[in-house]
PDB file of C-alpha atoms and ligand atoms in Angstrom:
ATOM      1  CA  MET E  23     -43.872  54.738 115.873  1.00 56.00           C
ATOM      2  CA  GLU E  24     -46.093  56.195 113.204  1.00 61.00           C
ATOM      3  CA  GLN E  25     -44.914  59.601 112.015  1.00 70.00           C
ATOM      4  CA  SER E  26     -47.775  61.974 111.342  1.00 83.00           C
ATOM      5  CA  THR E  27     -46.962  65.251 109.635  1.00 94.00           C
ATOM      6  CA  LYS E  28     -50.357  66.886 109.989  1.00 95.00           C
ATOM      7  CA  THR E  29     -50.093  69.965 112.199  1.00 98.00           C
ATOM      8  CA  PRO E  30     -52.775  72.336 113.510  1.00 98.00           C
ATOM      9  CA  ILE E  31     -53.563  75.560 111.664  1.00 98.00           C
ATOM     10  CA  LEU E  32     -55.153  77.896 114.205  1.00 98.00           C
ATOM     11  CA  TYR E  33     -56.477  81.443 114.342  1.00 98.00           C
ATOM     12  CA  LEU E  34     -54.031  83.524 116.393  1.00 98.00           C
ATOM     13  CA  GLU E  35     -54.829  87.225 116.390  1.00 98.00           C
ATOM     14  CA  GLN E  36     -55.849  90.348 114.565  1.00 98.00           C
ATOM     15  CA  PHE E  37     -52.949  92.588 113.578  1.00 97.00           C
ATOM     16  CA  LEU E  38     -53.536  95.914 111.761  1.00 96.00           C
ATOM     17  CA  ASP E  39     -56.964  94.601 110.668  1.00 96.00           C
ATOM     18  CA  ASN E  40     -55.380  91.479 109.223  1.00 98.00           C
ATOM     19  CA  GLN E  41     -56.367  88.021 110.449  1.00 98.00           C
ATOM     20  CA  ILE E  42     -53.285  86.048 111.478  1.00 98.00           C
ATOM     21  CA  TYR E  43     -53.385  82.256 111.512  1.00 98.00           C
ATOM     22  CA  ILE E  44     -50.537  80.025 112.595  1.00 98.00           C
ATOM     23  CA  MET E  45     -49.426  76.620 111.320  1.00 98.00           C
ATOM     24  CA  ARG E  46     -47.834  74.814 114.283  1.00 98.00           C
ATOM     25  CA  ASP E  47     -45.054  72.862 112.627  1.00 98.00           C
ATOM     26  CA  ASP E  48     -43.259  73.186 115.976  1.00 98.00           C
ATOM     27  CA  LEU E  49     -45.742  70.542 117.155  1.00 98.00           C
ATOM     28  CA  LEU E  50     -44.617  67.859 114.693  1.00 98.00           C
ATOM     29  CA  PRO E  51     -44.375  64.877 117.018  1.00 96.00           C
ATOM     30  CA  PHE E  52     -40.639  64.116 116.910  1.00 97.00           C
ATOM     31  CA  SER E  53     -37.669  65.661 118.745  1.00 98.00           C
ATOM     32  CA  PHE E  54     -39.342  69.020 119.545  1.00 97.00           C
ATOM     33  CA  GLY E  55     -40.744  69.334 116.041  1.00 98.00           C
ATOM     34  CA  GLY E  56     -39.961  71.952 113.421  1.00 98.00           C
ATOM     35  CA  ASN E  57     -39.521  72.112 109.666  1.00 98.00           C
ATOM     36  CA  LYS E  58     -36.405  69.896 109.833  1.00 98.00           C
ATOM     37  CA  VAL E  59     -38.634  66.994 110.944  1.00 98.00           C
ATOM     38  CA  ARG E  60     -40.601  67.140 107.675  1.00 98.00           C
ATOM     39  CA  LYS E  61     -37.344  67.199 105.717  1.00 98.00           C
ATOM     40  CA  ALA E  62     -35.574  64.524 107.794  1.00 98.00           C
ATOM     41  CA  LEU E  63     -38.482  62.080 107.452  1.00 97.00           C
ATOM     42  CA  LEU E  64     -38.016  62.193 103.658  1.00 97.00           C
ATOM     43  CA  PHE E  65     -34.209  61.909 103.864  1.00 98.00           C
ATOM     44  CA  PHE E  66     -34.508  58.877 106.146  1.00 98.00           C
ATOM     45  CA  GLU E  67     -36.918  57.231 103.686  1.00 97.00           C
ATOM     46  CA  GLU E  68     -34.011  57.402 101.201  1.00 97.00           C
ATOM     47  CA  ILE E  69     -31.499  56.239 103.822  1.00 97.00           C
ATOM     48  CA  ASP E  70     -33.698  53.238 104.665  1.00 96.00           C
ATOM     49  CA  ALA E  71     -34.367  52.473 100.979  1.00 97.00           C
ATOM     50  CA  GLN E  72     -30.655  52.577 100.112  1.00 97.00           C
ATOM     51  CA  GLY E  73     -29.675  50.561 103.184  1.00 96.00           C
ATOM     52  CA  CYS E  74     -27.118  53.117 104.373  1.00 98.00           C
ATOM     53  CA  ASP E  75     -25.634  52.484 107.821  1.00 97.00           C
ATOM     54  CA  THR E  76     -24.157  55.890 108.624  1.00 98.00           C
ATOM     55  CA  VAL E  77     -25.498  59.430 108.354  1.00 98.00           C
ATOM     56  CA  VAL E  78     -23.293  62.478 107.852  1.00 98.00           C
ATOM     57  CA  THR E  79     -24.543  66.034 108.016  1.00 98.00           C
ATOM     58  CA  TYR E  80     -23.442  69.578 108.683  1.00 96.00           C
ATOM     59  CA  GLY E  81     -24.678  72.447 110.876  1.00 94.00           C
ATOM     60  CA  SER E  82     -23.783  75.014 113.529  1.00 90.00           C
ATOM     61  CA  GLY E  83     -23.872  74.219 117.254  1.00 88.00           C
ATOM     62  CA  GLY E  84     -27.381  75.654 117.482  1.00 91.00           C
ATOM     63  CA  SER E  85     -28.651  73.685 114.483  1.00 95.00           C
ATOM     64  CA  ASN E  86     -32.158  72.218 114.800  1.00 97.00           C
ATOM     65  CA  HIS E  87     -31.434  70.161 111.689  1.00 98.00           C
ATOM     66  CA  CYS E  88     -28.462  68.401 113.345  1.00 97.00           C
ATOM     67  CA  ARG E  89     -30.482  67.628 116.497  1.00 98.00           C
ATOM     68  CA  ILE E  90     -33.278  66.021 114.510  1.00 98.00           C
ATOM     69  CA  VAL E  91     -30.986  64.073 112.166  1.00 98.00           C
ATOM     70  CA  ALA E  92     -28.882  62.797 115.093  1.00 98.00           C
ATOM     71  CA  ASN E  93     -32.083  61.824 116.938  1.00 98.00           C
ATOM     72  CA  MET E  94     -33.530  59.962 113.922  1.00 98.00           C
ATOM     73  CA  ALA E  95     -30.210  58.170 113.393  1.00 98.00           C
ATOM     74  CA  ALA E  96     -30.081  57.159 117.085  1.00 98.00           C
ATOM     75  CA  GLN E  97     -33.665  55.888 116.876  1.00 97.00           C
ATOM     76  CA  ARG E  98     -32.576  53.522 114.070  1.00 96.00           C
ATOM     77  CA  GLY E  99     -29.265  52.584 115.650  1.00 97.00           C
ATOM     78  CA  LEU E 100     -27.327  54.280 112.822  1.00 98.00           C
ATOM     79  CA  THR E 101     -24.041  56.046 113.427  1.00 97.00           C
ATOM     80  CA  CYS E 102     -24.224  59.803 112.871  1.00 98.00           C
ATOM     81  CA  HIS E 103     -21.392  62.233 112.117  1.00 98.00           C
ATOM     82  CA  VAL E 104     -21.954  65.967 112.448  1.00 97.00           C
ATOM     83  CA  ILE E 105     -19.513  68.409 110.879  1.00 97.00           C
ATOM     84  CA  SER E 106     -19.774  71.688 112.720  1.00 94.00           C
ATOM     85  CA  THR E 107     -17.983  74.992 112.874  1.00 87.00           C
ATOM     86  CA  GLU E 108     -16.232  75.522 116.197  1.00 75.00           C
ATOM     87  CA  GLY E 109     -17.705  77.681 118.947  1.00 69.00           C
ATOM     88  CA  ASP E 110     -21.322  78.055 120.176  1.00 63.00           C
ATOM     89  CA  SER E 111     -21.353  74.682 121.930  1.00 65.00           C
ATOM     90  CA  LEU E 112     -23.221  75.673 125.083  1.00 77.00           C
ATOM     91  CA  CYS E 113     -26.701  75.226 123.705  1.00 91.00           C
ATOM     92  CA  ALA E 114     -29.416  72.640 124.091  1.00 95.00           C
ATOM     93  CA  ASN E 115     -29.280  71.430 120.470  1.00 96.00           C
ATOM     94  CA  ARG E 116     -25.542  70.656 120.629  1.00 95.00           C
ATOM     95  CA  ARG E 117     -25.944  68.934 124.002  1.00 94.00           C
ATOM     96  CA  MET E 118     -28.676  66.740 122.560  1.00 97.00           C
ATOM     97  CA  VAL E 119     -26.630  65.913 119.431  1.00 97.00           C
ATOM     98  CA  GLU E 120     -23.857  64.693 121.757  1.00 95.00           C
ATOM     99  CA  SER E 121     -26.267  62.776 123.963  1.00 97.00           C
ATOM    100  CA  PHE E 122     -27.562  60.906 120.883  1.00 98.00           C
ATOM    101  CA  GLY E 123     -24.035  59.577 120.448  1.00 97.00           C
ATOM    102  CA  ALA E 124     -23.247  61.511 117.266  1.00 97.00           C
ATOM    103  CA  VAL E 125     -19.564  62.086 116.481  1.00 97.00           C
ATOM    104  CA  VAL E 126     -19.001  65.851 116.194  1.00 96.00           C
ATOM    105  CA  HIS E 127     -16.154  67.012 113.925  1.00 96.00           C
ATOM    106  CA  GLY E 128     -15.348  70.638 114.740  1.00 93.00           C
ATOM    107  CA  CYS E 129     -13.658  72.685 112.022  1.00 93.00           C
ATOM    108  CA  ALA E 130     -13.162  76.233 110.787  1.00 92.00           C
ATOM    109  CA  VAL E 131     -15.788  77.643 108.376  1.00 90.00           C
ATOM    110  CA  GLU E 132     -13.385  77.455 105.407  1.00 93.00           C
ATOM    111  CA  GLN E 133     -12.735  73.796 106.182  1.00 94.00           C
ATOM    112  CA  VAL E 134     -16.357  72.572 106.106  1.00 95.00           C
ATOM    113  CA  ALA E 135     -16.430  71.185 102.554  1.00 95.00           C
ATOM    114  CA  ALA E 136     -13.022  69.522 102.917  1.00 97.00           C
ATOM    115  CA  THR E 137     -13.972  68.013 106.288  1.00 97.00           C
ATOM    116  CA  ILE E 138     -17.207  66.582 104.865  1.00 97.00           C
ATOM    117  CA  ASP E 139     -15.241  64.997 101.983  1.00 97.00           C
ATOM    118  CA  ARG E 140     -12.646  63.590 104.361  1.00 98.00           C
ATOM    119  CA  VAL E 141     -15.202  62.086 106.784  1.00 98.00           C
ATOM    120  CA  MET E 142     -17.215  60.554 103.900  1.00 98.00           C
ATOM    121  CA  GLU E 143     -14.062  59.072 102.374  1.00 98.00           C
ATOM    122  CA  GLN E 144     -12.824  57.655 105.682  1.00 98.00           C
ATOM    123  CA  LEU E 145     -16.211  56.004 106.272  1.00 98.00           C
ATOM    124  CA  ARG E 146     -16.197  54.430 102.791  1.00 98.00           C
ATOM    125  CA  GLN E 147     -12.628  53.232 103.336  1.00 98.00           C
ATOM    126  CA  ALA E 148     -13.765  51.620 106.570  1.00 98.00           C
ATOM    127  CA  GLY E 149     -16.420  49.689 104.628  1.00 98.00           C
ATOM    128  CA  ARG E 150     -19.401  51.779 105.789  1.00 98.00           C
ATOM    129  CA  LYS E 151     -22.238  52.981 103.597  1.00 98.00           C
ATOM    130  CA  PRO E 152     -22.603  56.664 104.495  1.00 98.00           C
ATOM    131  CA  TYR E 153     -25.436  58.964 103.396  1.00 98.00           C
ATOM    132  CA  PHE E 154     -24.798  62.704 103.308  1.00 98.00           C
ATOM    133  CA  ILE E 155     -27.628  65.098 104.220  1.00 98.00           C
ATOM    134  CA  PRO E 156     -26.740  68.684 103.195  1.00 96.00           C
ATOM    135  CA  GLY E 157     -26.851  71.355 105.936  1.00 93.00           C
ATOM    136  CA  GLY E 158     -30.406  72.429 106.778  1.00 93.00           C
ATOM    137  CA  GLY E 159     -31.756  69.516 104.706  1.00 92.00           C
ATOM    138  CA  HIS E 160     -31.019  71.406 101.504  1.00 94.00           C
ATOM    139  CA  GLY E 161     -31.783  69.986  98.052  1.00 96.00           C
ATOM    140  CA  ASN E 162     -34.833  68.595  96.254  1.00 97.00           C
ATOM    141  CA  THR E 163     -35.718  66.267  99.115  1.00 97.00           C
ATOM    142  CA  GLY E 164     -35.953  69.209 101.505  1.00 97.00           C
ATOM    143  CA  THR E 165     -37.959  71.194  98.965  1.00 98.00           C
ATOM    144  CA  ARG E 166     -40.407  68.310  98.561  1.00 98.00           C
ATOM    145  CA  ALA E 167     -41.153  68.421 102.310  1.00 98.00           C
ATOM    146  CA  TYR E 168     -42.813  71.832 101.966  1.00 98.00           C
ATOM    147  CA  ASP E 169     -44.346  71.134  98.594  1.00 98.00           C
ATOM    148  CA  LEU E 170     -46.168  68.311 100.438  1.00 97.00           C
ATOM    149  CA  ALA E 171     -46.876  70.511 103.489  1.00 98.00           C
ATOM    150  CA  TYR E 172     -48.587  72.948 101.122  1.00 98.00           C
ATOM    151  CA  ASN E 173     -51.282  70.301 100.602  1.00 97.00           C
ATOM    152  CA  GLN E 174     -52.190  70.589 104.285  1.00 98.00           C
ATOM    153  CA  ILE E 175     -52.633  74.339 103.848  1.00 98.00           C
ATOM    154  CA  LEU E 176     -54.906  73.695 100.847  1.00 98.00           C
ATOM    155  CA  GLU E 177     -56.925  71.165 102.863  1.00 97.00           C
ATOM    156  CA  PHE E 178     -57.378  73.694 105.661  1.00 98.00           C
ATOM    157  CA  SER E 179     -58.591  76.342 103.190  1.00 98.00           C
ATOM    158  CA  ALA E 180     -61.011  73.917 101.543  1.00 97.00           C
ATOM    159  CA  LYS E 181     -62.514  72.943 104.916  1.00 98.00           C
ATOM    160  CA  SER E 182     -62.619  76.357 106.589  1.00 98.00           C
ATOM    161  CA  GLY E 183     -63.228  78.610 103.590  1.00 97.00           C
ATOM    162  CA  VAL E 184     -60.244  80.742 104.686  1.00 98.00           C
ATOM    163  CA  GLU E 185     -58.015  81.509 101.687  1.00 97.00           C
ATOM    164  CA  PHE E 186     -54.605  82.859 102.641  1.00 98.00           C
ATOM    165  CA  ASP E 187     -53.485  86.049 100.892  1.00 98.00           C
ATOM    166  CA  TYR E 188     -50.012  85.808 102.463  1.00 98.00           C
ATOM    167  CA  ILE E 189     -47.802  83.118 103.950  1.00 98.00           C
ATOM    168  CA  PHE E 190     -44.863  84.212 106.171  1.00 98.00           C
ATOM    169  CA  PHE E 191     -42.084  82.169 107.779  1.00 98.00           C
ATOM    170  CA  ALA E 192     -38.383  82.244 108.689  1.00 98.00           C
ATOM    171  CA  SER E 193     -36.246  81.591 105.615  1.00 98.00           C
ATOM    172  CA  GLY E 194     -32.719  80.240 106.107  1.00 96.00           C
ATOM    173  CA  THR E 195     -31.225  77.805 103.624  1.00 94.00           C
ATOM    174  CA  GLY E 196     -34.277  78.279 101.444  1.00 95.00           C
ATOM    175  CA  THR E 197     -35.954  74.930 100.786  1.00 97.00           C
ATOM    176  CA  THR E 198     -38.924  75.565 103.090  1.00 98.00           C
ATOM    177  CA  HIS E 199     -39.463  78.670 100.988  1.00 98.00           C
ATOM    178  CA  ALA E 200     -38.861  76.872  97.670  1.00 98.00           C
ATOM    179  CA  GLY E 201     -41.235  74.021  98.574  1.00 98.00           C
ATOM    180  CA  LEU E 202     -44.053  76.436  99.409  1.00 98.00           C
ATOM    181  CA  ILE E 203     -43.569  78.289  96.106  1.00 97.00           C
ATOM    182  CA  CYS E 204     -43.664  74.989  94.191  1.00 97.00           C
ATOM    183  CA  GLY E 205     -46.821  73.950  96.080  1.00 97.00           C
ATOM    184  CA  LYS E 206     -48.443  77.261  95.250  1.00 96.00           C
ATOM    185  CA  LYS E 207     -47.534  76.949  91.561  1.00 95.00           C
ATOM    186  CA  ARG E 208     -48.939  73.443  91.468  1.00 94.00           C
ATOM    187  CA  ALA E 209     -52.178  74.584  93.120  1.00 95.00           C
ATOM    188  CA  GLY E 210     -52.459  77.661  90.901  1.00 92.00           C
ATOM    189  CA  SER E 211     -52.980  79.990  93.896  1.00 89.00           C
ATOM    190  CA  ALA E 212     -51.859  82.915  91.766  1.00 86.00           C
ATOM    191  CA  HIS E 213     -52.882  85.797  94.039  1.00 93.00           C
ATOM    192  CA  GLN E 214     -51.176  84.403  97.133  1.00 96.00           C
ATOM    193  CA  LYS E 215     -47.903  85.981  98.267  1.00 97.00           C
ATOM    194  CA  ILE E 216     -45.288  83.792  99.893  1.00 97.00           C
ATOM    195  CA  VAL E 217     -42.918  85.953 101.912  1.00 98.00           C
ATOM    196  CA  GLY E 218     -39.753  84.458 103.371  1.00 98.00           C
ATOM    197  CA  ILE E 219     -38.261  86.596 106.131  1.00 98.00           C
ATOM    198  CA  SER E 220     -34.524  86.054 105.915  1.00 98.00           C
ATOM    199  CA  ILE E 221     -32.931  85.190 109.234  1.00 97.00           C
ATOM    200  CA  ALA E 222     -29.337  85.555 107.963  1.00 96.00           C
ATOM    201  CA  ARG E 223     -28.717  85.786 104.226  1.00 97.00           C
ATOM    202  CA  ARG E 224     -28.730  88.938 102.194  1.00 97.00           C
ATOM    203  CA  ASN E 225     -29.978  89.442  98.671  1.00 97.00           C
ATOM    204  CA  PRO E 226     -29.163  88.826  95.937  1.00 96.00           C
ATOM    205  CA  ARG E 227     -27.588  85.556  97.124  1.00 96.00           C
ATOM    206  CA  GLY E 228     -30.349  84.601  99.600  1.00 96.00           C
ATOM    207  CA  GLY E 229     -33.133  84.990  97.042  1.00 97.00           C
ATOM    208  CA  GLN E 230     -31.028  83.349  94.345  1.00 97.00           C
ATOM    209  CA  VAL E 231     -30.602  80.177  96.420  1.00 97.00           C
ATOM    210  CA  VAL E 232     -34.390  79.946  96.793  1.00 98.00           C
ATOM    211  CA  ALA E 233     -34.844  80.594  93.048  1.00 97.00           C
ATOM    212  CA  ASP E 234     -32.314  77.855  92.219  1.00 97.00           C
ATOM    213  CA  SER E 235     -34.096  75.420  94.545  1.00 98.00           C
ATOM    214  CA  VAL E 236     -37.468  76.154  92.905  1.00 97.00           C
ATOM    215  CA  GLU E 237     -36.016  75.635  89.471  1.00 97.00           C
ATOM    216  CA  SER E 238     -34.189  72.466  90.435  1.00 97.00           C
ATOM    217  CA  TYR E 239     -37.306  70.913  92.011  1.00 98.00           C
ATOM    218  CA  CYS E 240     -40.167  71.959  89.755  1.00 95.00           C
ATOM    219  CA  GLY E 241     -38.306  72.818  86.573  1.00 94.00           C
ATOM    220  CA  SER E 242     -39.797  76.285  86.110  1.00 92.00           C
ATOM    221  CA  PRO E 243     -38.538  79.648  87.365  1.00 93.00           C
ATOM    222  CA  ALA E 244     -39.873  81.161  90.594  1.00 92.00           C
ATOM    223  CA  GLY E 245     -40.265  84.518  88.820  1.00 86.00           C
ATOM    224  CA  GLU E 246     -42.252  87.117  90.699  1.00 83.00           C
ATOM    225  CA  ASP E 247     -43.537  84.479  93.122  1.00 83.00           C
ATOM    226  CA  LEU E 248     -40.278  84.899  94.976  1.00 93.00           C
ATOM    227  CA  ILE E 249     -40.272  87.363  97.865  1.00 97.00           C
ATOM    228  CA  PHE E 250     -37.183  86.972 100.061  1.00 98.00           C
ATOM    229  CA  ASP E 251     -37.032  89.929 102.455  1.00 98.00           C
ATOM    230  CA  ASP E 252     -33.601  90.552 103.964  1.00 98.00           C
ATOM    231  CA  SER E 253     -34.528  93.742 105.882  1.00 97.00           C
ATOM    232  CA  PHE E 254     -34.812  92.088 109.282  1.00 97.00           C
ATOM    233  CA  ILE E 255     -31.617  90.046 109.606  1.00 97.00           C
ATOM    234  CA  CYS E 256     -30.469  92.351 112.392  1.00 96.00           C
ATOM    235  CA  GLY E 257     -26.751  91.856 111.746  1.00 96.00           C
ATOM    236  CA  GLY E 258     -26.795  88.170 110.874  1.00 94.00           C
ATOM    237  CA  TYR E 259     -27.470  84.621 112.021  1.00 93.00           C
ATOM    238  CA  GLY E 260     -28.480  84.448 115.681  1.00 93.00           C
ATOM    239  CA  GLN E 261     -28.380  88.225 116.167  1.00 95.00           C
ATOM    240  CA  TYR E 262     -31.437  89.966 117.576  1.00 97.00           C
ATOM    241  CA  ASN E 263     -32.618  93.195 119.140  1.00 98.00           C
ATOM    242  CA  GLN E 264     -35.000  94.437 121.831  1.00 98.00           C
ATOM    243  CA  GLU E 265     -37.955  94.577 119.447  1.00 98.00           C
ATOM    244  CA  ILE E 266     -37.583  90.909 118.566  1.00 98.00           C
ATOM    245  CA  GLU E 267     -37.442  90.066 122.275  1.00 98.00           C
ATOM    246  CA  ASN E 268     -40.545  92.172 122.909  1.00 98.00           C
ATOM    247  CA  THR E 269     -42.392  90.282 120.164  1.00 98.00           C
ATOM    248  CA  ILE E 270     -41.364  86.955 121.741  1.00 98.00           C
ATOM    249  CA  ARG E 271     -42.559  88.109 125.182  1.00 98.00           C
ATOM    250  CA  ARG E 272     -45.853  89.423 123.805  1.00 98.00           C
ATOM    251  CA  LEU E 273     -46.750  86.179 122.030  1.00 98.00           C
ATOM    252  CA  LEU E 274     -45.684  84.033 124.964  1.00 98.00           C
ATOM    253  CA  HIS E 275     -47.714  86.118 127.424  1.00 98.00           C
ATOM    254  CA  SER E 276     -50.787  86.486 125.211  1.00 98.00           C
ATOM    255  CA  TYR E 277     -51.020  83.035 123.646  1.00 98.00           C
ATOM    256  CA  GLY E 278     -48.534  80.772 125.422  1.00 98.00           C
ATOM    257  CA  LEU E 279     -46.684  80.586 122.115  1.00 98.00           C
ATOM    258  CA  PRO E 280     -42.906  80.021 122.292  1.00 98.00           C
ATOM    259  CA  LEU E 281     -40.832  81.751 119.597  1.00 98.00           C
ATOM    260  CA  ASP E 282     -37.037  81.989 119.509  1.00 98.00           C
ATOM    261  CA  PRO E 283     -34.822  84.961 118.571  1.00 98.00           C
ATOM    262  CA  THR E 284     -32.856  83.178 115.787  1.00 97.00           C
ATOM    263  CA  TYR E 285     -35.776  82.009 113.634  1.00 98.00           C
ATOM    264  CA  THR E 286     -39.452  82.322 114.507  1.00 98.00           C
ATOM    265  CA  GLY E 287     -39.286  85.411 116.743  1.00 98.00           C
ATOM    266  CA  LYS E 288     -37.206  87.227 114.150  1.00 98.00           C
ATOM    267  CA  ALA E 289     -39.628  86.179 111.405  1.00 98.00           C
ATOM    268  CA  TYR E 290     -42.777  87.088 113.343  1.00 98.00           C
ATOM    269  CA  HIS E 291     -41.348  90.509 114.104  1.00 98.00           C
ATOM    270  CA  GLY E 292     -40.295  90.842 110.444  1.00 98.00           C
ATOM    271  CA  MET E 293     -43.834  89.963 109.370  1.00 98.00           C
ATOM    272  CA  GLU E 294     -45.320  92.659 111.636  1.00 98.00           C
ATOM    273  CA  CYS E 295     -42.936  95.256 110.158  1.00 98.00           C
ATOM    274  CA  TYR E 296     -43.640  94.062 106.600  1.00 98.00           C
ATOM    275  CA  LEU E 297     -47.413  94.398 107.091  1.00 98.00           C
ATOM    276  CA  ARG E 298     -47.045  97.844 108.628  1.00 98.00           C
ATOM    277  CA  ARG E 299     -44.536  99.114 106.077  1.00 98.00           C
ATOM    278  CA  ASN E 300     -46.559  97.917 103.081  1.00 97.00           C
ATOM    279  CA  GLN E 301     -49.850  99.089 104.636  1.00 98.00           C
ATOM    280  CA  ILE E 302     -51.399  95.669 104.268  1.00 98.00           C
ATOM    281  CA  ARG E 303     -54.956  95.501 105.645  1.00 98.00           C
ATOM    282  CA  ASN E 304     -57.896  93.087 105.754  1.00 98.00           C
ATOM    283  CA  GLN E 305     -55.929  90.090 104.571  1.00 98.00           C
ATOM    284  CA  ASN E 306     -55.841  86.481 105.738  1.00 98.00           C
ATOM    285  CA  ILE E 307     -52.306  85.683 106.751  1.00 98.00           C
ATOM    286  CA  LEU E 308     -50.648  82.400 107.625  1.00 98.00           C
ATOM    287  CA  PHE E 309     -47.498  82.383 109.746  1.00 99.00           C
ATOM    288  CA  ILE E 310     -45.699  79.039 109.728  1.00 99.00           C
ATOM    289  CA  HIS E 311     -44.104  78.242 113.087  1.00 98.00           C
ATOM    290  CA  THR E 312     -41.049  76.363 111.818  1.00 98.00           C
ATOM    291  CA  GLY E 313     -39.936  75.104 115.261  1.00 98.00           C
ATOM    292  CA  GLY E 314     -36.683  75.708 117.116  1.00 98.00           C
ATOM    293  CA  THR E 315     -38.146  75.260 120.594  1.00 97.00           C
ATOM    294  CA  PRO E 316     -34.732  74.322 122.128  1.00 97.00           C
ATOM    295  CA  LEU E 317     -33.488  77.767 121.021  1.00 97.00           C
ATOM    296  CA  PHE E 318     -36.400  79.298 122.946  1.00 97.00           C
ATOM    297  CA  TYR E 319     -34.991  77.672 126.094  1.00 96.00           C
ATOM    298  CA  ASP E 320     -31.457  78.894 125.299  1.00 95.00           C
ATOM    299  CA  TRP E 321     -32.934  82.405 125.176  1.00 96.00           C
ATOM    300  CA  VAL E 322     -34.937  81.997 128.411  1.00 95.00           C
ATOM    301  CA  MET E 323     -31.853  80.710 130.263  1.00 92.00           C
ATOM    302  CA  LYS E 324     -29.539  83.526 129.074  1.00 87.00           C
TER     303      LYS E 324
HETATM  304  C1  PLP D  29     -33.890  75.683 109.573  1.00 94.45           C
HETATM  305  C2  PLP D  29     -34.964  76.522 110.157  1.00 94.45           C
HETATM  306  C3  PLP D  29     -35.630  77.490 109.390  1.00 94.45           C
HETATM  307  C4  PLP D  29     -35.248  77.806 107.963  1.00 94.45           C
HETATM  308  O1  PLP D  29     -35.632  76.780 107.083  1.00 94.45           O
HETATM  309  P1  PLP D  29     -34.916  76.688 105.666  1.00 94.45           P
HETATM  310  O2  PLP D  29     -35.660  75.624 104.952  1.00 94.45           O
HETATM  311  O3  PLP D  29     -33.495  76.335 105.945  1.00 94.45           O
HETATM  312  O4  PLP D  29     -35.018  78.003 105.013  1.00 94.45           O
HETATM  313  C5  PLP D  29     -36.659  78.208 109.974  1.00 94.45           C
HETATM  314  N1  PLP D  29     -37.000  77.994 111.247  1.00 94.45           N
HETATM  315  C6  PLP D  29     -36.384  77.079 112.042  1.00 94.45           C
HETATM  316  C7  PLP D  29     -36.820  76.946 113.439  1.00 94.45           C
HETATM  317  C8  PLP D  29     -35.343  76.303 111.517  1.00 94.45           C
HETATM  318  O5  PLP D  29     -34.729  75.408 112.292  1.00 94.45           O
END
């Protein structure tokens, strides 16, 4: 099957006199889409090129990354091992990971690194050729996915004449964010602001991880191009409040757009607050829908 990574960029709504557009990366045509598809496609190019026969990765029970990696491994007939912290197993992503035949190794948070090392070593001992994908598709390969995606944003602007003053999205492990900053630097879109709404991490660490990823990938510092806003984490990963739920309901009712409370709903609500708080008006704004549709269903079924 051919894997296209071109997704629609559509006008969504006016908000506080700003024009909001949305990039539908949730519609990437593999395993319910999302930013982890762009990253995984690049990781699997390396896996195929190196002739690895086993894939090992890490993520929570709700991880979109693990679902997509396990699905891509199953598609190729490769064995997949998922190291995961115990708990939160009653969600659609975990169920799918299991249904793809992945071996799940539950462990305590402090044991993650040691468990990864142990599983990798056991596989090598058994004569396998394992490939490790960092949690969330972290690293230069993950960063490249959104450096490349930035080209699609540039193409849209060239065709439509709409230049984006701001780009917003849910920022987690940071390479979606880092890739967009590197794309912007490359394109010389100096005035544009790229705002990652943190869904879990606090500054300074959260922003520092993005800065390190930028530096590692494009060799120059992110500098003032880096805006990592941790004001909307709402207590941490997977935590949300009534306002986030209201935002999800509003966008679903008005536009048939599914957002989830862990990532995209939290980020969209964060964007609304950011625009209001900073009195931003008359700007063209792009919100990147980074996927997570199975988490939308977890929320609906609660
Ligand atoms: C992983 C994920 C993110 C965060 O992407 P990072 O590159 O890890 O920052 C945002 N949205 C969704 C739906 C995700 O699954």
